[in-house]
């Protein structure tokens, strides 16, 4: 193992100690963490408003401090982005993690120095390497977003926390990674994946890590599709001019490349032996570990892994879930390859968990919800998640549903199940009902159509959405296609995650199903016949628990971006 790999392993082992200490008494650790967060921030504007200094217990905290969504603190965070200090945290943020908001305006999540030192990923690496000691024998490939995608009015950057971690790795540690950080700043998706592969195919990769398994598949697909270009460039030591890479980035990347005719010949031979297919099972035969999400709607991509990484059935590289992650926080740490569960990161955040049935049955009555600490949950039950972080989120509603699947040394092991009220999530796009309503309204206005009834259904098998719309009259095919195009483009304008996933191909082009006149009323009548009260019998525009179900008898026309079916 290289010096760089040794340093990574040492840092991971040391970084795991706070988590392991918290596991000795998880509930007590949560209470200590809450007192610590409140104590550090009691003199902030938010801390004074809700009397942090007088809080002595979780019960006090729940009595003093309201549950919140991002919209409840947007104005305060806007002030922070303009440079005001001591608003939510005593620490000044060093970064704002940017993610999509339900209204269309991005969310800016404060990242403080304490957040950054939390090291949830280092803990994950420690447990992974303990089980898979060969994962650092070769080079590492990880796929992250750029550390900096822009700057707030006061000059603090916004971007990706994972990107910042990779960018600021010490030089000796960076040598363990096959791909220079600058590759992640390439904006064009095909160009980014090409450049990842240009560096990666020249190396012996033993670990691949990225949150979304669709990226693992896309990497393999593009290596096969671009095999001629990649092999030529590895032979010649070049970076193809066929891809859009800014001159300043190209100037940083090209000097790091070298001609490697021997490796190019190996790749050509591998490809020839497979009848023209270039597979990671051949060019990365020592792959010892893959880290990515395994649960929820993205799990379908895992079924494609063996085609690329184990075509001969000799055994897949082990795959471990990356954990329950969001821009707001890292919330779980998987400690085994089994399933998609991870131990709640009890040393990083304070958790309050509400039984899913409380919110699903009484969504507008939070006084009736039961807020439990981690000691009050039961294995096999689903819960909504509310977090308190070191970054200034207090009793923050993640609007996520997780299931407690096990216990680990007294701490819950959880799996992400679905987004909560008014939101769906196939591959990280986090589509909200507000965005859907705005998009349909924009499309109706642009095309001159009236669309009184509609809904969106996620089609996980095809990684796309099906928009079902009942117009006043069945429109001409081309008008319907324009309607679909406008819906897609409008959502992209409102939701940076949708735009990103559509641009990368992880979320495929949507489909429009034009429903027959009376579809909505017939559906309502069916619900009433099943025992639903009349005022309750309404179409849910976007249901996090629903999946696409065909209604051929109710469909007048199906329109895809390039064709239609009557």
Coordinates of C-alpha atoms in Angstrom, one line a residue:
X1 CA 0.0 0.0 0.0
X2 CA 1.3 3.5 -0.9
X3 CA 2.2 6.2 1.6
X4 CA -0.9 8.1 0.4
X5 CA -3.2 5.1 1.0
X6 CA -1.6 4.6 4.4
X7 CA -2.3 8.2 5.3
X8 CA -6.0 7.9 4.2
X9 CA -6.4 4.7 6.3
X10 CA -4.8 6.3 9.3
X11 CA -7.0 9.4 9.0
X12 CA -10.1 7.2 8.6
X13 CA -9.3 5.2 11.7
X14 CA -8.8 8.3 13.8
X15 CA -11.9 10.0 12.3
X16 CA -14.0 7.0 13.4
X17 CA -13.3 7.4 17.1
X18 CA -16.0 10.1 17.9
X19 CA -18.6 7.9 16.2
X20 CA -17.4 4.8 18.1
X21 CA -17.4 6.8 21.4
X22 CA -21.0 7.9 20.8
X23 CA -22.0 4.2 20.2
X24 CA -21.2 3.4 23.8
X25 CA -24.4 5.2 24.8
X26 CA -26.2 6.5 21.7
X27 CA -29.1 8.3 23.5
X28 CA -26.7 10.0 26.0
X29 CA -24.5 11.0 23.1
X30 CA -27.4 12.7 21.3
X31 CA -28.3 14.7 24.4
X32 CA -24.6 15.8 24.8
X33 CA -24.5 16.8 21.2
X34 CA -27.7 18.8 21.5
X35 CA -26.4 20.7 24.6
X36 CA -23.1 21.4 22.8
X37 CA -24.9 22.8 19.7
X38 CA -27.2 25.0 21.7
X39 CA -24.4 26.2 24.0
X40 CA -22.2 27.3 21.1
X41 CA -25.1 29.1 19.5
X42 CA -27.1 30.5 22.4
X43 CA -26.1 34.1 21.7
X44 CA -27.0 34.1 18.0
X45 CA -30.1 35.8 16.7
X46 CA -31.9 32.5 16.5
X47 CA -30.6 31.3 19.8
X48 CA -31.8 34.4 21.6
X49 CA -35.2 34.2 19.8
X50 CA -35.8 30.7 21.1
X51 CA -34.0 30.9 24.4
X52 CA -31.3 28.3 23.7
X53 CA -29.6 29.3 27.0
X54 CA -32.5 28.1 29.1
X55 CA -32.9 24.7 27.5
X56 CA -31.8 21.8 29.6
X57 CA -33.4 18.8 27.9
X58 CA -34.8 17.5 24.6
X59 CA -38.3 18.2 26.1
X60 CA -37.3 21.8 26.7
X61 CA -35.9 22.1 23.2
X62 CA -39.1 20.7 21.7
X63 CA -41.2 23.2 23.7
X64 CA -39.1 26.2 22.9
X65 CA -38.0 25.7 19.3
X66 CA -40.5 25.2 16.3
X67 CA -40.1 22.6 13.6
X68 CA -39.0 24.4 10.4
X69 CA -38.7 24.0 6.6
X70 CA -36.1 25.8 4.6
X71 CA -38.7 28.5 3.7
X72 CA -39.0 29.3 7.4
X73 CA -35.3 30.4 7.5
X74 CA -34.8 31.5 3.9
X75 CA -34.8 35.2 4.9
X76 CA -32.2 34.6 7.6
X77 CA -30.0 32.6 5.3
X78 CA -30.3 35.3 2.6
X79 CA -28.9 37.7 5.2
X80 CA -26.1 35.3 5.9
X81 CA -25.2 35.2 2.2
X82 CA -25.0 39.0 2.3
X83 CA -22.4 38.8 5.0
X84 CA -24.4 39.2 8.3
X85 CA -22.9 37.2 11.1
X86 CA -24.3 35.5 14.2
X87 CA -27.7 34.8 12.7
X88 CA -28.1 31.0 12.9
X89 CA -24.6 30.0 14.0
X90 CA -21.8 31.7 16.0
X91 CA -19.4 30.4 13.4
X92 CA -19.2 32.1 10.0
X93 CA -20.0 29.6 7.1
X94 CA -17.1 28.7 4.9
X95 CA -19.4 27.4 2.1
X96 CA -23.0 27.2 1.2
X97 CA -24.1 23.8 -0.2
X98 CA -26.5 24.6 -3.0
X99 CA -29.5 22.3 -3.7
X100 CA -32.9 22.7 -5.3
X101 CA -35.8 24.2 -3.3
X102 CA -39.5 23.3 -3.6
X103 CA -40.4 26.8 -4.9
X104 CA -37.8 26.9 -7.6
X105 CA -35.3 29.2 -5.8
X106 CA -32.2 27.2 -4.8
X107 CA -31.5 26.4 -1.1
X108 CA -28.2 27.5 0.4
X109 CA -27.2 25.3 3.3
X110 CA -24.6 26.8 5.6
X111 CA -21.5 24.7 6.1
X112 CA -19.4 25.8 9.1
X113 CA -15.9 24.7 10.1
X114 CA -17.4 22.3 12.6
X115 CA -19.6 20.7 9.9
X116 CA -16.5 20.2 7.7
X117 CA -14.5 18.6 10.5
X118 CA -17.4 16.2 11.2
X119 CA -15.8 13.6 8.8
X120 CA -18.7 11.3 8.2
X121 CA -17.1 10.1 5.0
X122 CA -13.9 9.3 6.8
X123 CA -15.9 7.1 9.2
X124 CA -17.5 5.3 6.3
X125 CA -14.0 4.8 4.7
X126 CA -12.7 3.3 8.0
X127 CA -15.4 0.6 8.2
X128 CA -15.1 -0.1 4.4
X129 CA -11.4 -0.6 4.5
X130 CA -11.6 -2.7 7.6
X131 CA -13.7 -5.2 5.6
X132 CA -11.9 -4.7 2.3
X133 CA -8.2 -4.1 2.9
X134 CA -7.3 -4.2 -0.8
X135 CA -9.5 -1.2 -1.7
X136 CA -6.5 1.2 -1.5
X137 CA -4.0 -1.1 -3.2
X138 CA -4.5 0.7 -6.5
X139 CA -5.9 4.1 -7.4
X140 CA -9.2 5.6 -6.4
X141 CA -11.9 7.1 -8.6
X142 CA -14.6 9.2 -7.0
X143 CA -17.2 11.3 -8.8
X144 CA -18.2 14.6 -7.1
X145 CA -19.6 18.0 -8.1
X146 CA -17.4 21.1 -8.2
X147 CA -16.4 22.6 -4.9
X148 CA -17.3 26.1 -6.1
X149 CA -20.1 26.8 -8.5
X150 CA -20.4 30.5 -7.7
X151 CA -20.2 33.1 -4.9
X152 CA -22.8 34.7 -2.6
X153 CA -23.0 38.5 -2.5
X154 CA -20.6 38.6 0.4
X155 CA -18.0 36.4 -1.4
X156 CA -18.6 33.1 0.4
X157 CA -18.6 30.3 -2.2
X158 CA -21.5 28.0 -2.8
X159 CA -21.1 24.6 -4.3
X160 CA -20.5 21.0 -3.2
X161 CA -19.1 19.9 0.2
X162 CA -17.8 16.6 -1.3
X163 CA -16.1 18.6 -4.1
X164 CA -14.5 20.8 -1.5
X165 CA -13.1 17.8 0.4
X166 CA -11.5 16.4 -2.7
X167 CA -10.1 19.8 -3.8
X168 CA -8.4 20.4 -0.5
X169 CA -6.9 17.0 0.0
X170 CA -3.1 17.3 0.8
X171 CA -0.9 16.7 -2.2
X172 CA 0.4 13.3 -1.0
X173 CA -3.2 12.1 -0.4
X174 CA -4.3 13.3 -3.8
X175 CA -1.7 11.0 -5.4
X176 CA -4.0 8.1 -4.4
X177 CA -6.7 9.4 -6.7
X178 CA -6.6 8.7 -10.4
X179 CA -8.4 11.8 -11.4
X180 CA -7.2 15.4 -10.7
X181 CA -9.7 17.6 -9.0
X182 CA -9.9 19.9 -12.1
X183 CA -11.8 17.2 -14.0
X184 CA -14.8 17.8 -11.8
X185 CA -14.9 21.4 -13.0
X186 CA -15.5 20.4 -16.6
X187 CA -19.1 21.6 -17.2
X188 CA -20.2 19.5 -20.2
X189 CA -21.3 16.0 -19.0
X190 CA -20.0 14.0 -21.9
X191 CA -16.7 15.9 -21.7
X192 CA -16.5 15.3 -17.9
X193 CA -17.1 11.5 -18.2
X194 CA -14.6 11.3 -21.1
X195 CA -11.9 13.1 -19.1
X196 CA -12.6 10.9 -16.0
X197 CA -12.1 7.9 -18.2
X198 CA -9.1 9.3 -20.0
X199 CA -7.3 9.4 -16.6
X200 CA -9.0 6.4 -15.1
X201 CA -8.4 3.8 -17.9
X202 CA -4.7 4.5 -17.8
X203 CA -4.6 3.3 -14.1
X204 CA -5.3 0.2 -12.0
X205 CA -8.4 1.2 -10.1
X206 CA -9.3 -0.7 -7.0
X207 CA -12.0 1.6 -5.5
X208 CA -14.9 3.4 -7.2
X209 CA -17.1 5.8 -5.2
X210 CA -20.0 7.9 -6.2
X211 CA -23.4 8.4 -4.6
X212 CA -25.5 7.5 -7.6
X213 CA -25.2 4.0 -9.1
X214 CA -26.4 5.4 -12.5
X215 CA -23.0 7.1 -12.6
X216 CA -21.3 3.7 -12.2
X217 CA -23.2 2.4 -15.2
X218 CA -22.7 5.5 -17.2
X219 CA -19.0 5.4 -16.7
X220 CA -18.9 1.8 -18.1
X221 CA -21.2 2.6 -21.0
X222 CA -19.2 5.7 -22.1
X223 CA -15.9 3.8 -21.9
X224 CA -17.3 1.2 -24.3
X225 CA -18.8 3.9 -26.6
X226 CA -15.7 6.0 -26.6
X227 CA -13.2 3.2 -26.8
X228 CA -11.6 4.2 -30.1
X229 CA -11.0 7.8 -28.8
X230 CA -9.8 6.7 -25.4
X231 CA -7.4 4.1 -26.6
X232 CA -5.9 6.5 -29.2
X233 CA -5.5 9.3 -26.6
X234 CA -3.9 6.9 -24.0
X235 CA -1.5 5.7 -26.8
X236 CA -0.6 9.3 -27.8
X237 CA -0.7 11.0 -24.5
X238 CA -3.4 13.4 -25.7
X239 CA -6.7 14.9 -24.5
X240 CA -9.3 14.8 -27.3
X241 CA -10.3 18.0 -28.9
X242 CA -13.8 16.5 -29.7
X243 CA -15.0 17.5 -26.2
X244 CA -15.9 20.9 -24.8
X245 CA -13.2 21.6 -22.1
X246 CA -12.4 25.2 -21.2
X247 CA -8.9 26.3 -22.2
X248 CA -7.8 27.0 -18.7
X249 CA -8.8 23.6 -17.5
X250 CA -7.3 21.9 -20.5
X251 CA -4.1 23.8 -19.8
X252 CA -4.0 22.2 -16.3
X253 CA -5.0 18.7 -17.3
X254 CA -2.9 18.1 -20.4
X255 CA 0.5 18.4 -18.7
X256 CA -0.6 15.5 -16.4
X257 CA -1.0 13.1 -19.2
X258 CA 1.6 10.9 -20.7
X259 CA 1.8 8.6 -23.8
X260 CA 1.3 4.9 -22.8
X261 CA 1.4 2.7 -25.9
X262 CA 1.7 -0.5 -23.8
X263 CA -1.6 0.3 -21.9
X264 CA -3.3 1.2 -25.1
X265 CA -2.3 -2.1 -26.6
X266 CA -3.6 -3.9 -23.5
X267 CA -7.0 -2.1 -23.8
X268 CA -7.2 -2.9 -27.5
X269 CA -6.5 -6.6 -26.8
X270 CA -9.2 -6.6 -24.0
X271 CA -11.7 -5.1 -26.4
X272 CA -10.8 -7.6 -29.2
X273 CA -11.2 -10.6 -26.8
X274 CA -14.8 -9.4 -26.1
X275 CA -15.8 -9.1 -29.7
X276 CA -15.4 -5.3 -29.6
X277 CA -16.7 -4.6 -26.1
X278 CA -14.6 -2.7 -23.6
X279 CA -15.6 -3.7 -20.1
X280 CA -14.4 -2.6 -16.6
X281 CA -14.1 -6.2 -15.6
X282 CA -11.1 -6.3 -18.0
X283 CA -9.5 -2.9 -17.6
X284 CA -10.0 -2.7 -13.8
X285 CA -9.6 -6.4 -12.9
X286 CA -8.4 -5.6 -9.4
X287 CA -11.5 -3.6 -8.5
X288 CA -11.9 -4.4 -4.8
X289 CA -14.8 -2.1 -3.7
X290 CA -17.6 0.0 -5.1
X291 CA -19.4 2.6 -3.0
X292 CA -22.8 3.9 -4.1
X293 CA -26.4 4.1 -3.1
X294 CA -28.2 0.7 -3.1
X295 CA -31.7 1.4 -1.9
X296 CA -34.8 3.3 -3.0
X297 CA -35.6 3.9 -6.7
X298 CA -31.9 3.9 -7.8
X299 CA -31.5 0.3 -6.9
X300 CA -32.6 -0.8 -10.4
X301 CA -29.2 0.3 -11.7
X302 CA -27.4 -2.3 -9.5
X303 CA -29.0 -5.0 -11.6
X304 CA -26.9 -3.7 -14.5
X305 CA -23.6 -3.9 -12.7
X306 CA -22.8 -7.6 -13.4
X307 CA -23.1 -6.9 -17.2
X308 CA -20.1 -4.6 -16.9
X309 CA -18.2 -5.6 -13.8
X310 CA -18.8 -9.4 -13.7
X311 CA -19.8 -10.6 -17.2
X312 CA -18.2 -14.1 -16.7
X313 CA -20.0 -14.7 -13.4
X314 CA -16.7 -15.0 -11.4
X315 CA -18.0 -12.7 -8.6
X316 CA -18.9 -9.0 -8.4
X317 CA -16.7 -6.6 -6.6
X318 CA -18.4 -5.9 -3.2
X319 CA -20.8 -2.9 -3.2
X320 CA -21.6 -0.9 -0.1
X321 CA -24.2 1.8 0.3
X322 CA -22.8 5.3 0.6
X323 CA -25.3 6.2 3.3
X324 CA -28.2 8.5 3.8
X325 CA -26.8 11.8 2.4
X326 CA -28.2 15.2 1.6
X327 CA -26.9 18.7 1.2
X328 CA -28.1 19.4 4.7
X329 CA -26.1 16.6 6.4
X330 CA -24.7 13.1 6.3
X331 CA -27.2 11.2 8.3
X332 CA -26.1 7.6 8.2
X333 CA -22.9 5.5 8.0
X334 CA -23.2 2.0 6.5
X335 CA -20.9 -0.4 8.4
X336 CA -21.4 -3.5 6.2
X337 CA -22.1 -4.4 2.6
X338 CA -25.4 -6.0 3.5
X339 CA -28.5 -4.2 2.3
X340 CA -28.8 -0.4 2.0
X341 CA -28.9 0.4 5.7
X342 CA -26.6 2.7 7.7
X343 CA -26.2 3.6 11.3
X344 CA -27.5 7.0 12.1
X345 CA -24.5 9.4 12.4
X346 CA -25.3 10.1 16.0
X347 CA -22.0 12.1 16.5
X348 CA -22.8 14.6 13.8
X349 CA -26.5 15.5 14.1
X350 CA -29.4 15.3 16.6
X351 CA -32.4 13.3 15.3
X352 CA -36.1 13.5 16.0
X353 CA -38.2 10.9 14.3
X354 CA -41.9 11.0 13.7
X355 CA -43.9 7.9 12.8
X356 CA -44.8 8.1 9.2
X357 CA -48.4 7.4 9.8
X358 CA -48.7 10.4 12.0
X359 CA -47.7 12.8 9.2
X360 CA -49.3 10.9 6.3
X361 CA -52.7 10.8 8.0
X362 CA -52.5 14.2 9.7
X363 CA -50.1 16.3 7.5
X364 CA -51.5 19.6 8.7
X365 CA -51.7 18.9 12.4
X366 CA -48.1 18.8 13.8
X367 CA -49.4 19.1 17.3
X368 CA -50.6 15.6 16.9
X369 CA -47.3 14.2 15.8
X370 CA -45.1 12.1 18.2
X371 CA -41.5 13.3 18.1
X372 CA -39.2 10.5 19.3
X373 CA -35.5 10.4 20.1
X374 CA -33.4 7.6 18.7
X375 CA -34.2 5.5 21.8
X376 CA -37.9 5.5 21.0
X377 CA -38.0 4.0 17.5
X378 CA -38.9 0.4 16.5
X379 CA -37.3 -1.9 14.0
X380 CA -39.5 -2.3 10.9
X381 CA -41.3 1.0 11.2
X382 CA -41.1 4.1 9.0
X383 CA -40.3 7.6 10.2
X384 CA -40.1 11.2 9.0
X385 CA -36.7 12.8 9.9
X386 CA -36.1 16.1 11.6
X387 CA -32.5 17.1 12.2
X388 CA -30.5 19.6 14.3
X389 CA -27.0 20.2 12.9
X390 CA -23.8 22.1 13.6
X391 CA -24.6 24.2 10.5
X392 CA -27.5 26.1 11.9
X393 CA -30.5 23.9 11.1
X394 CA -32.7 23.4 14.2
X395 CA -35.5 20.8 14.2
X396 CA -35.3 21.0 10.4
X397 CA -37.9 18.9 8.4
X398 CA -36.0 16.8 5.8
X399 CA -39.3 15.6 4.4
X400 CA -37.7 12.2 4.0
X401 CA -39.2 8.9 5.1
X402 CA -36.7 6.3 6.4
X403 CA -37.2 2.8 7.8
X404 CA -35.4 1.5 10.9
X405 CA -34.2 -1.9 9.6
X406 CA -32.0 -2.9 12.5
X407 CA -30.1 -1.7 15.6
X408 CA -26.3 -1.4 15.9
X409 CA -24.9 -1.1 19.4
X410 CA -28.1 0.7 20.4
X411 CA -28.2 3.0 17.5
X412 CA -30.8 2.8 14.7
X413 CA -29.8 1.4 11.3
X414 CA -31.9 3.2 8.7
X415 CA -32.7 3.0 5.0
X416 CA -34.0 5.8 2.9
X417 CA -37.4 4.9 1.6
X418 CA -38.9 7.9 -0.2
X419 CA -39.3 11.6 -0.2
X420 CA -42.2 12.8 1.9
X421 CA -45.1 15.1 1.3
X422 CA -45.5 16.7 -2.2
X423 CA -42.2 15.5 -3.6
X424 CA -40.7 12.6 -5.6
X425 CA -37.2 11.4 -6.2
X426 CA -36.0 8.9 -8.8
X427 CA -32.4 9.7 -9.1
X428 CA -31.7 12.8 -7.0
X429 CA -33.9 15.3 -8.9
X430 CA -36.3 15.9 -6.0
X431 CA -39.3 17.1 -8.0
X432 CA -41.9 19.0 -5.9
X433 CA -45.6 19.5 -6.5
X434 CA -45.1 23.3 -6.7
X435 CA -42.6 22.9 -9.5
X436 CA -45.0 20.6 -11.3
X437 CA -47.9 23.0 -11.0
X438 CA -45.8 25.9 -12.3
X439 CA -44.4 23.8 -15.2
X440 CA -47.9 22.7 -16.4
X441 CA -49.2 26.3 -16.0
X442 CA -46.3 27.6 -18.2
X443 CA -46.8 24.9 -20.8
X444 CA -50.6 25.6 -21.0
X445 CA -50.0 29.3 -21.4
X446 CA -47.3 28.8 -24.1
X447 CA -49.4 26.3 -26.1
X448 CA -52.8 27.9 -25.6
X449 CA -54.1 24.6 -24.2
X450 CA -56.3 24.2 -21.1
X451 CA -55.0 21.5 -18.8
X452 CA -57.4 21.3 -15.8
X453 CA -56.4 17.9 -14.6
X454 CA -52.9 16.3 -14.5
X455 CA -50.5 14.3 -12.4
X456 CA -46.9 13.1 -12.6
X457 CA -45.9 9.5 -12.0
X458 CA -42.3 8.4 -11.6
X459 CA -41.4 5.5 -13.9
X460 CA -38.4 3.9 -12.1
X461 CA -37.9 1.1 -14.6
X462 CA -37.2 3.6 -17.3
X463 CA -35.7 6.4 -15.1
X464 CA -38.2 9.0 -16.3
X465 CA -41.5 10.7 -15.5
X466 CA -44.9 10.1 -17.2
X467 CA -47.1 13.2 -17.2
X468 CA -50.7 12.3 -17.4
X469 CA -52.8 15.3 -18.6
X470 CA -56.5 15.7 -19.4
X471 CA -57.0 18.7 -21.7
X472 CA -60.3 20.2 -22.5
X473 CA -59.9 18.7 -26.0
X474 CA -57.4 16.2 -27.3
X475 CA -54.8 18.5 -28.9
X476 CA -52.9 18.0 -32.2
X477 CA -49.8 15.8 -31.8
X478 CA -47.2 18.5 -32.4
X479 CA -49.0 20.9 -29.9
X480 CA -48.9 18.1 -27.3
X481 CA -45.2 17.6 -28.0
X482 CA -44.5 21.3 -27.5
X483 CA -46.5 21.1 -24.2
X484 CA -44.2 18.3 -23.0
X485 CA -41.1 20.1 -24.1
X486 CA -42.2 23.2 -22.2
X487 CA -43.0 21.2 -19.0
X488 CA -39.5 19.7 -19.1
X489 CA -37.7 23.0 -19.8
X490 CA -39.7 24.8 -17.1
X491 CA -38.9 22.3 -14.4
X492 CA -35.2 22.5 -15.5
X493 CA -35.4 26.2 -15.0
X494 CA -36.9 25.8 -11.5
X495 CA -35.0 22.8 -10.3
X496 CA -31.2 22.7 -10.6
X497 CA -31.2 19.0 -9.6
X498 CA -33.7 18.1 -12.4
X499 CA -31.6 20.1 -14.9
X500 CA -28.4 18.3 -13.8
X501 CA -29.9 14.8 -14.0
X502 CA -31.5 15.5 -17.3
X503 CA -28.2 16.9 -18.7
X504 CA -26.2 13.9 -17.5
X505 CA -28.8 11.4 -18.8
X506 CA -29.4 9.9 -15.4
X507 CA -33.0 11.2 -15.8
X508 CA -34.4 10.3 -19.2
X509 CA -36.7 12.4 -21.3
X510 CA -40.3 12.5 -19.9
X511 CA -43.4 11.1 -21.6
X512 CA -46.8 12.8 -22.0
X513 CA -49.9 10.7 -21.9
X514 CA -52.9 12.7 -23.1
X515 CA -55.9 11.3 -21.2
X516 CA -59.3 10.9 -22.6
X517 CA -62.0 13.4 -21.7
X518 CA -63.6 12.5 -18.3
X519 CA -60.5 10.7 -17.0
X520 CA -60.3 12.7 -13.8
X521 CA -64.0 12.4 -13.0
X522 CA -64.0 8.6 -13.7
X523 CA -61.0 8.3 -11.3
X524 CA -62.8 10.3 -8.7
X525 CA -66.0 8.1 -9.0
X526 CA -63.8 5.0 -8.5
X527 CA -62.4 6.4 -5.3
X528 CA -65.8 7.2 -4.0
X529 CA -67.0 3.7 -4.9
X530 CA -64.0 2.3 -2.9
X531 CA -65.3 4.1 0.2
X532 CA -63.5 7.5 0.0
X533 CA -65.5 10.5 1.0
X534 CA -66.4 12.8 -1.9
X535 CA -64.2 15.7 -0.6
X536 CA -61.3 13.3 -0.1
X537 CA -61.6 11.8 -3.6
X538 CA -59.1 13.8 -5.6
X539 CA -56.2 13.1 -7.8
X540 CA -52.8 13.4 -6.0
X541 CA -50.7 15.5 -8.4
X542 CA -47.4 14.0 -7.2
X543 CA -47.3 11.1 -4.8
X544 CA -43.9 10.0 -3.3
X545 CA -45.3 6.5 -2.7
X546 CA -46.7 6.0 -6.2
X547 CA -45.1 4.5 -9.3
X548 CA -46.2 4.6 -12.9
X549 CA -49.1 2.5 -13.8
X550 CA -50.4 2.3 -17.4
X551 CA -54.0 3.2 -18.1
X552 CA -54.3 2.1 -21.8
X553 CA -58.1 2.4 -21.8
X554 CA -57.9 6.0 -20.6
X555 CA -55.1 7.1 -22.8
X556 CA -55.9 9.0 -26.0
X557 CA -52.4 9.6 -27.1
X558 CA -48.8 9.1 -25.8
X559 CA -46.2 11.6 -26.9
X560 CA -42.5 11.2 -26.5
X561 CA -40.0 13.8 -27.5
X562 CA -39.5 12.4 -30.9
X563 CA -42.6 10.4 -31.7
X564 CA -46.2 9.7 -30.7
X565 CA -48.5 6.7 -30.4
X566 CA -52.2 6.9 -31.0

